[in-house]
GROMACS .gro file of C-alpha atoms in nm:
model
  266
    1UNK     CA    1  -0.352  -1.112  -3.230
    2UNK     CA    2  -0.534  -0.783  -3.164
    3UNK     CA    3  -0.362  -0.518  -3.000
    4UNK     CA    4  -0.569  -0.559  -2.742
    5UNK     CA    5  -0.471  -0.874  -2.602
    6UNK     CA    6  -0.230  -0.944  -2.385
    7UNK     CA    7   0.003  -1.245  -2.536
    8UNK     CA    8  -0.095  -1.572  -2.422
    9UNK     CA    9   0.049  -1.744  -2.129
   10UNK     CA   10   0.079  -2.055  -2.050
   11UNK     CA   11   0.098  -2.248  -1.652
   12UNK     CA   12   0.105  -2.596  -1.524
   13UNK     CA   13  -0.069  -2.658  -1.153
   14UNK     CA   14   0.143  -2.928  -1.019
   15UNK     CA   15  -0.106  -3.063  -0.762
   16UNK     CA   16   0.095  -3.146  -0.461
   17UNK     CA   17  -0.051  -3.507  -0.453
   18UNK     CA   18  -0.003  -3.834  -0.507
   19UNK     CA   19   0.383  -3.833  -0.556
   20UNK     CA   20   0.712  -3.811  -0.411
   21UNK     CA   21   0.881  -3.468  -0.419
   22UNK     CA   22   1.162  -3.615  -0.591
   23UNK     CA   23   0.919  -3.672  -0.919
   24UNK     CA   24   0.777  -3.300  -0.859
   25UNK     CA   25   1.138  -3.174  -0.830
   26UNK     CA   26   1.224  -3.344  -1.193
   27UNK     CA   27   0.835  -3.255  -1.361
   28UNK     CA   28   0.935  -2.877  -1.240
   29UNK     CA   29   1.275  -2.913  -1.397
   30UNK     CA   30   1.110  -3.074  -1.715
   31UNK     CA   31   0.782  -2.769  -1.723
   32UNK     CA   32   1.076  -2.488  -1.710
   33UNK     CA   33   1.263  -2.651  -2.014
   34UNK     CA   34   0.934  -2.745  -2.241
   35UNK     CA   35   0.883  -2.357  -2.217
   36UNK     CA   36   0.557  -2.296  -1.973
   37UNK     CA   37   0.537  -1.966  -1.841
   38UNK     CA   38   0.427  -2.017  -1.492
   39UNK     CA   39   0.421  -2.328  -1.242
   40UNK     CA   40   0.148  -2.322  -0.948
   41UNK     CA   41   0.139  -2.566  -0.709
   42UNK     CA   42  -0.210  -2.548  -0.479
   43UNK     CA   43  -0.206  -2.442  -0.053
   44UNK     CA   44  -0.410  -2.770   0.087
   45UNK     CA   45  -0.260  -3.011   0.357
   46UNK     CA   46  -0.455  -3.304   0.165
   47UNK     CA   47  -0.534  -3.453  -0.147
   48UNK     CA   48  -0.845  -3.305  -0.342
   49UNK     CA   49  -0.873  -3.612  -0.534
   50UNK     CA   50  -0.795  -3.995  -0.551
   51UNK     CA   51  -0.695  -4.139  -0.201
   52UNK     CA   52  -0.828  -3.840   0.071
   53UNK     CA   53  -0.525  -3.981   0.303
   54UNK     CA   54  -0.237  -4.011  -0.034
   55UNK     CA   55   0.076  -3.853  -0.050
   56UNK     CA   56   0.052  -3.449  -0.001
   57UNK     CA   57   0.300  -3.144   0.046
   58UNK     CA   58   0.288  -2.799   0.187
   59UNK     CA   59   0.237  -2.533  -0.041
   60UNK     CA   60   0.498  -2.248   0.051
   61UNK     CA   61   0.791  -2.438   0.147
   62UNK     CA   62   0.759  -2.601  -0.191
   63UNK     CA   63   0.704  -2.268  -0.330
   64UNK     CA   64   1.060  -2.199  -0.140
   65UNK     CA   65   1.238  -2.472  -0.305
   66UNK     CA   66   1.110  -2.418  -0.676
   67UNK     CA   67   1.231  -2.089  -0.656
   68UNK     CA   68   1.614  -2.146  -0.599
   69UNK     CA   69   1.528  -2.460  -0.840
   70UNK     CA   70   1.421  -2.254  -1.150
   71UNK     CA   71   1.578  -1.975  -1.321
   72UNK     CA   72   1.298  -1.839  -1.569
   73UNK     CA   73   0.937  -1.934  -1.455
   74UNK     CA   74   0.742  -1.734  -1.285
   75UNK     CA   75   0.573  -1.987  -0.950
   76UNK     CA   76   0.336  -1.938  -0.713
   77UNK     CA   77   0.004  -2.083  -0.551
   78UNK     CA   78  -0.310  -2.101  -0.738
   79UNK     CA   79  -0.434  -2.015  -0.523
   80UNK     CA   80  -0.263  -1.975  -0.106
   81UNK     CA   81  -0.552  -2.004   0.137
   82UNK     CA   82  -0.557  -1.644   0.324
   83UNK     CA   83  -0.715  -1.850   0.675
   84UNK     CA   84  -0.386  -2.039   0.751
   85UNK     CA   85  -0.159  -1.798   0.784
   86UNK     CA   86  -0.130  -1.419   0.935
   87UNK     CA   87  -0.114  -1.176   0.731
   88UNK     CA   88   0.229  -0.991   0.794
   89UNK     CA   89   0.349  -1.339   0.782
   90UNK     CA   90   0.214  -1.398   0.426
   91UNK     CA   91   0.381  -1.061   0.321
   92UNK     CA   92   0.680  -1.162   0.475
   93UNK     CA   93   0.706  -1.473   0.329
   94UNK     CA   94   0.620  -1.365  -0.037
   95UNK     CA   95   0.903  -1.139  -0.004
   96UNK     CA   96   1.154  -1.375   0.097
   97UNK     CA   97   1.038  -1.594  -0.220
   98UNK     CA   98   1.041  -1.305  -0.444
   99UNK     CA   99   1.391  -1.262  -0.346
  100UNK     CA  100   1.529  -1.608  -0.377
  101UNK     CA  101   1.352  -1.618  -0.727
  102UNK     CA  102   1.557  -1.315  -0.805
  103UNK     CA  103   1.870  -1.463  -0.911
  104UNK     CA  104   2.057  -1.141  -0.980
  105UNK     CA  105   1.701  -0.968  -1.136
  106UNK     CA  106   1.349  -0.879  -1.077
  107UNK     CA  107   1.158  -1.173  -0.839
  108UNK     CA  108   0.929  -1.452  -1.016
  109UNK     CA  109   0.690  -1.477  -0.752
  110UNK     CA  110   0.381  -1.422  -0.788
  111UNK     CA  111   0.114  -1.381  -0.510
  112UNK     CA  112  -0.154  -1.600  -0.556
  113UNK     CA  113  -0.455  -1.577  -0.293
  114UNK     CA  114  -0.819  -1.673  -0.216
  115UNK     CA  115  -1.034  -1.702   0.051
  116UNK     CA  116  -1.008  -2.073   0.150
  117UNK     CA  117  -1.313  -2.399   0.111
  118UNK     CA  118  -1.162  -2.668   0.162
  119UNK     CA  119  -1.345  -2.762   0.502
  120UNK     CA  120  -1.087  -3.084   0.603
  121UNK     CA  121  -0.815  -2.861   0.580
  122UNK     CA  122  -0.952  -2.615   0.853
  123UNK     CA  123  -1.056  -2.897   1.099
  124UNK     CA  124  -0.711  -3.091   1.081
  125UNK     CA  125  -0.520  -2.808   1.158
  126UNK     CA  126  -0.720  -2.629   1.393
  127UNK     CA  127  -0.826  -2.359   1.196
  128UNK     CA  128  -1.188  -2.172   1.230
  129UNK     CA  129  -1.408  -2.235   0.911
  130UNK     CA  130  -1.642  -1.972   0.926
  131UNK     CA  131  -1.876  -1.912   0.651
  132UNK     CA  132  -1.731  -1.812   0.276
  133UNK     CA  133  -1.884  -1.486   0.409
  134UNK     CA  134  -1.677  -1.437   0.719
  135UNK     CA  135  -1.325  -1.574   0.514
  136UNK     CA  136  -1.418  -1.322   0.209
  137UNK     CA  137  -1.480  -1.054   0.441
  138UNK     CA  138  -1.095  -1.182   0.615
  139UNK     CA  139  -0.933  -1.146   0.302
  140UNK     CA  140  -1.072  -0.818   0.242
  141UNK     CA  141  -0.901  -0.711   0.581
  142UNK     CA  142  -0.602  -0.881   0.541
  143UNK     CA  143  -0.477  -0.733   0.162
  144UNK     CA  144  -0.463  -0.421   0.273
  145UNK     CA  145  -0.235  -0.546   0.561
  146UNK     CA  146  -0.024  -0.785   0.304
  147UNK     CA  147   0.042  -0.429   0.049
  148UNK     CA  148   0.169  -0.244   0.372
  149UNK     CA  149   0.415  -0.483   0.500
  150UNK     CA  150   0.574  -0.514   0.167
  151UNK     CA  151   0.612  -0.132   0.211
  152UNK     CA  152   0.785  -0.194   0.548
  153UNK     CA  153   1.018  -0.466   0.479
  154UNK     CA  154   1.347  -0.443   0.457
  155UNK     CA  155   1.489  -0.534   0.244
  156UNK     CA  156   1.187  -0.455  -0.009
  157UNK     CA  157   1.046  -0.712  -0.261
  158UNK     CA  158   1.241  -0.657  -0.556
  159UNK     CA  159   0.999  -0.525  -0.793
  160UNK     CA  160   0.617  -0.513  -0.718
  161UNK     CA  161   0.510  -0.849  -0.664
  162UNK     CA  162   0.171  -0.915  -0.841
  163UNK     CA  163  -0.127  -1.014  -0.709
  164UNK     CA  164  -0.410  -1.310  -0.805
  165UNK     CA  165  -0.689  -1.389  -0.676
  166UNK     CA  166  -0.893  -1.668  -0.715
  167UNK     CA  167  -1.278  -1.637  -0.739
  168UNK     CA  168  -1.569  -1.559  -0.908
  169UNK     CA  169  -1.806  -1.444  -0.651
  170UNK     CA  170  -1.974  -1.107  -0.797
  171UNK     CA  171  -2.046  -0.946  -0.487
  172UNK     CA  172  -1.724  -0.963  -0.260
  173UNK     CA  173  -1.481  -1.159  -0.410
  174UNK     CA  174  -1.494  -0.939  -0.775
  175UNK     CA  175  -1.516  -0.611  -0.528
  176UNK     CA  176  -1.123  -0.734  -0.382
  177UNK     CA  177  -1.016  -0.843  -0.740
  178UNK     CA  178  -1.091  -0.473  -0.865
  179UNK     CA  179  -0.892  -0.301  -0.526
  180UNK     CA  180  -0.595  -0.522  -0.539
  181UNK     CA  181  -0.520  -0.774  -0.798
  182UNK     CA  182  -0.279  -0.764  -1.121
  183UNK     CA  183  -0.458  -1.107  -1.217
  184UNK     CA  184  -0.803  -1.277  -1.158
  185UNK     CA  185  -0.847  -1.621  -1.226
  186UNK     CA  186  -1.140  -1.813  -1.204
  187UNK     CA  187  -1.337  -2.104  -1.407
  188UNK     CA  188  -1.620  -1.938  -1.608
  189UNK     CA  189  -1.720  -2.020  -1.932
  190UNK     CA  190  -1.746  -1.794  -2.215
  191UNK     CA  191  -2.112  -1.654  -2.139
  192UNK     CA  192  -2.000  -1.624  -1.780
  193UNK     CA  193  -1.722  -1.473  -1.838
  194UNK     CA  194  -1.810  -1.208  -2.027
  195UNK     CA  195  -2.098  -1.152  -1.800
  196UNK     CA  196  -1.899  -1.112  -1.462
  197UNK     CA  197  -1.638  -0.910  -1.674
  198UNK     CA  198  -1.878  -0.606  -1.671
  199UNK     CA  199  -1.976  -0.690  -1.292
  200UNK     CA  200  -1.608  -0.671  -1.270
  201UNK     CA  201  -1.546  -0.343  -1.447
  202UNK     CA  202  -1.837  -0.198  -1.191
  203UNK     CA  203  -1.664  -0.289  -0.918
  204UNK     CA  204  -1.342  -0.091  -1.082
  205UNK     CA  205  -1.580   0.203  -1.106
  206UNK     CA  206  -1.692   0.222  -0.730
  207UNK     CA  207  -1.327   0.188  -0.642
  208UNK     CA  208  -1.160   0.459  -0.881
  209UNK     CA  209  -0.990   0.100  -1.101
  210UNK     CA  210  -0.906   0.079  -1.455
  211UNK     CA  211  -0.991  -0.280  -1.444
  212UNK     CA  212  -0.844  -0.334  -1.829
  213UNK     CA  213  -0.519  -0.399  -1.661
  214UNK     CA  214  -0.588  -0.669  -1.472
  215UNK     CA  215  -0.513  -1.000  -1.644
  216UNK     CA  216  -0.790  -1.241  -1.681
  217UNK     CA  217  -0.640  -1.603  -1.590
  218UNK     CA  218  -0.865  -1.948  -1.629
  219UNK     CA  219  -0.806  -2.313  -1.615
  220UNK     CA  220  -0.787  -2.505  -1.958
  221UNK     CA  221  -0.938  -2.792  -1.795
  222UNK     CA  222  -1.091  -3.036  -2.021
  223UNK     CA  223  -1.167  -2.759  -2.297
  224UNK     CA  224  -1.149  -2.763  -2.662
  225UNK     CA  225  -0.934  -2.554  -2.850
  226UNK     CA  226  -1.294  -2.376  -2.965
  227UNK     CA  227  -1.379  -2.289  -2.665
  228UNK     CA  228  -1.055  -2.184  -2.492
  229UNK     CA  229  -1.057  -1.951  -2.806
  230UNK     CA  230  -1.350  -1.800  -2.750
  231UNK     CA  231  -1.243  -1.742  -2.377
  232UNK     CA  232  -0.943  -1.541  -2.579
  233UNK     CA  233  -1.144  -1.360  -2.714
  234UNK     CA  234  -1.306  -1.211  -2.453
  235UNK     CA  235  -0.925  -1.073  -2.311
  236UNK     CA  236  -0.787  -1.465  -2.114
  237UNK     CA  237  -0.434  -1.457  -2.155
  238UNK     CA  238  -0.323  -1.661  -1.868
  239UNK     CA  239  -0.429  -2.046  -1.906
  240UNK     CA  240  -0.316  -2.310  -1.677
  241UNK     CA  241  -0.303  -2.670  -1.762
  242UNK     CA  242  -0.393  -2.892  -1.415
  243UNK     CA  243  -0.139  -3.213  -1.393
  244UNK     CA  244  -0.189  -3.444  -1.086
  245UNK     CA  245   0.057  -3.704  -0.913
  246UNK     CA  246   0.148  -3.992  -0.941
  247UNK     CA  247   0.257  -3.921  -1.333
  248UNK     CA  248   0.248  -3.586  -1.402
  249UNK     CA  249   0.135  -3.584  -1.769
  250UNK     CA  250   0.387  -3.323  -1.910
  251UNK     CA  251   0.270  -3.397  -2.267
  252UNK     CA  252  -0.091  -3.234  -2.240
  253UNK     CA  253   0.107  -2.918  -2.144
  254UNK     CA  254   0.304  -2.943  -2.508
  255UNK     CA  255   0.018  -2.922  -2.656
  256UNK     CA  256  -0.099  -2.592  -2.540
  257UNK     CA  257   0.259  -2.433  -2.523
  258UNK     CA  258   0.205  -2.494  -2.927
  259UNK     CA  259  -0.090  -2.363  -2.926
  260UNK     CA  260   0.052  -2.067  -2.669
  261UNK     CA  261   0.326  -1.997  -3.000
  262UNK     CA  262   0.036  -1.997  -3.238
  263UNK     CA  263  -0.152  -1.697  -3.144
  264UNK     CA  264   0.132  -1.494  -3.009
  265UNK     CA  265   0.255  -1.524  -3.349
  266UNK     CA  266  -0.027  -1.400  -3.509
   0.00000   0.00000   0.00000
């Protein structure tokens, strides 16, 4: 491993779907003690696969519960859908997770945020859709709002909790990475990635942002080892392995924990 690189981590997205919360309780329990890094669950009220109408759970109570659950992973959203909720709320609520993560040290939490798409989400619970324009444009507004409130509370967050965001839109969404996040995740490929990396690093230039320290997070997906290489290569460090109810398949997380201990080792 180059100096350059940040050492790999590795998540699991437990997708809130499909399964009782007593099986995500023990898959949590069982993630924390293979060794992953980070556990995401995802902010929807409904499945995004398999039966629309299946077995769901809220995102930030959930996020509540892992948190006095677990004692070394980091947890969060990948990503928490800015629409649902008011800002100061969102602040406030991060804060009180960062806390109960705390368990005598720094918080785990970490603040995982996007925009918001999923249109069945928005119409069952009474929320305005709007255009991706109008909800980029909101969570532009709201961050801003979310920083100050953490300044306000009392008591404070326990260390400064970091900020993802989710996206790869080169115009606004890379433009809000640059001003506020610690991490960016999105899905690109190698070529895209290192294209909207320099779009990226722009953006850091028009807003006075050394954009080298913000971690660069993608799914693994269904890639080979190859490619999630090359994705390395271009500065990934944070990779995060989807698993889905009703069986959460805890072994294709093994496999990239190994792989995880292979190039930090090098």
């Amino acid at each position: 491993m180059t100096s350059a690189l940040r050492p790999v981590r590795i998540a699991a997205q437990m997708a809130p779907q499909h399964s009782s919360y007593e099986n995500i309780r023990e898959t949590a329990a069982e993630l924390e003690a293979i060794g992953v890094d980070v556990i995401f669950n995802w902010d929807h009220f409904y499945p995004l696969s398999g039966e629309p109408d299946g077995l769901h759970f809220e995102s930030w109570t959930m996020l509540a519960a892992l948190a006095e659950q677990t004692s070394r992973v980091q947890i969060g959203a990948l990503v928490n859908c800015n629409s649902y909720r008011n800002a100061n709320l969102q602040a406030d609520m991060a804060r009180t997770i960062d806390h109960i993560s705390a368990k005598g040290g720094e918080g785990r939490f970490i603040f995982g945020t996007g925009a918001g798409w999923f249109e069945r989400d928005y119409d069952e619970y009474g929320y305005e859709f709007g255009t991706a324009g109008s909800r980029l444009n909101a969570l532009a507004r709201d961050m801003p709002i979310i920083e100050s409130r953490w300044g306000k509370l009392n008591p404070a967050p326990t260390r400064k909790i970091p900020v993802l965001i989710g996206g790869g839109g080169e115009k606004k969404t890379l433009r809000i990475v640059a001003q506020h996040a610690d991490i960016w995740h999105s899905f690109s490929d190698p070529e895209t990635l290192e294209r909207k990396l320099g779009i990226l690093a722009e953006h850091g230039k028009a807003v006075g942002r050394d954009t080298s320290e913000i971690e660069i997070s993608t799914e693994v997906g269904r890639r080979e080892v190859e490619e999630v290489e090359q994705v390395r290569a271009l500065g990934a460090s944070l990779f995060t392995v989807g698993l889905s109810g009703p069986d959460y398949d805890v072994d294709a997380v093994r496999k990239w924990i190994a792989w995880r201990d292979e190039q930090n080792a090098k």
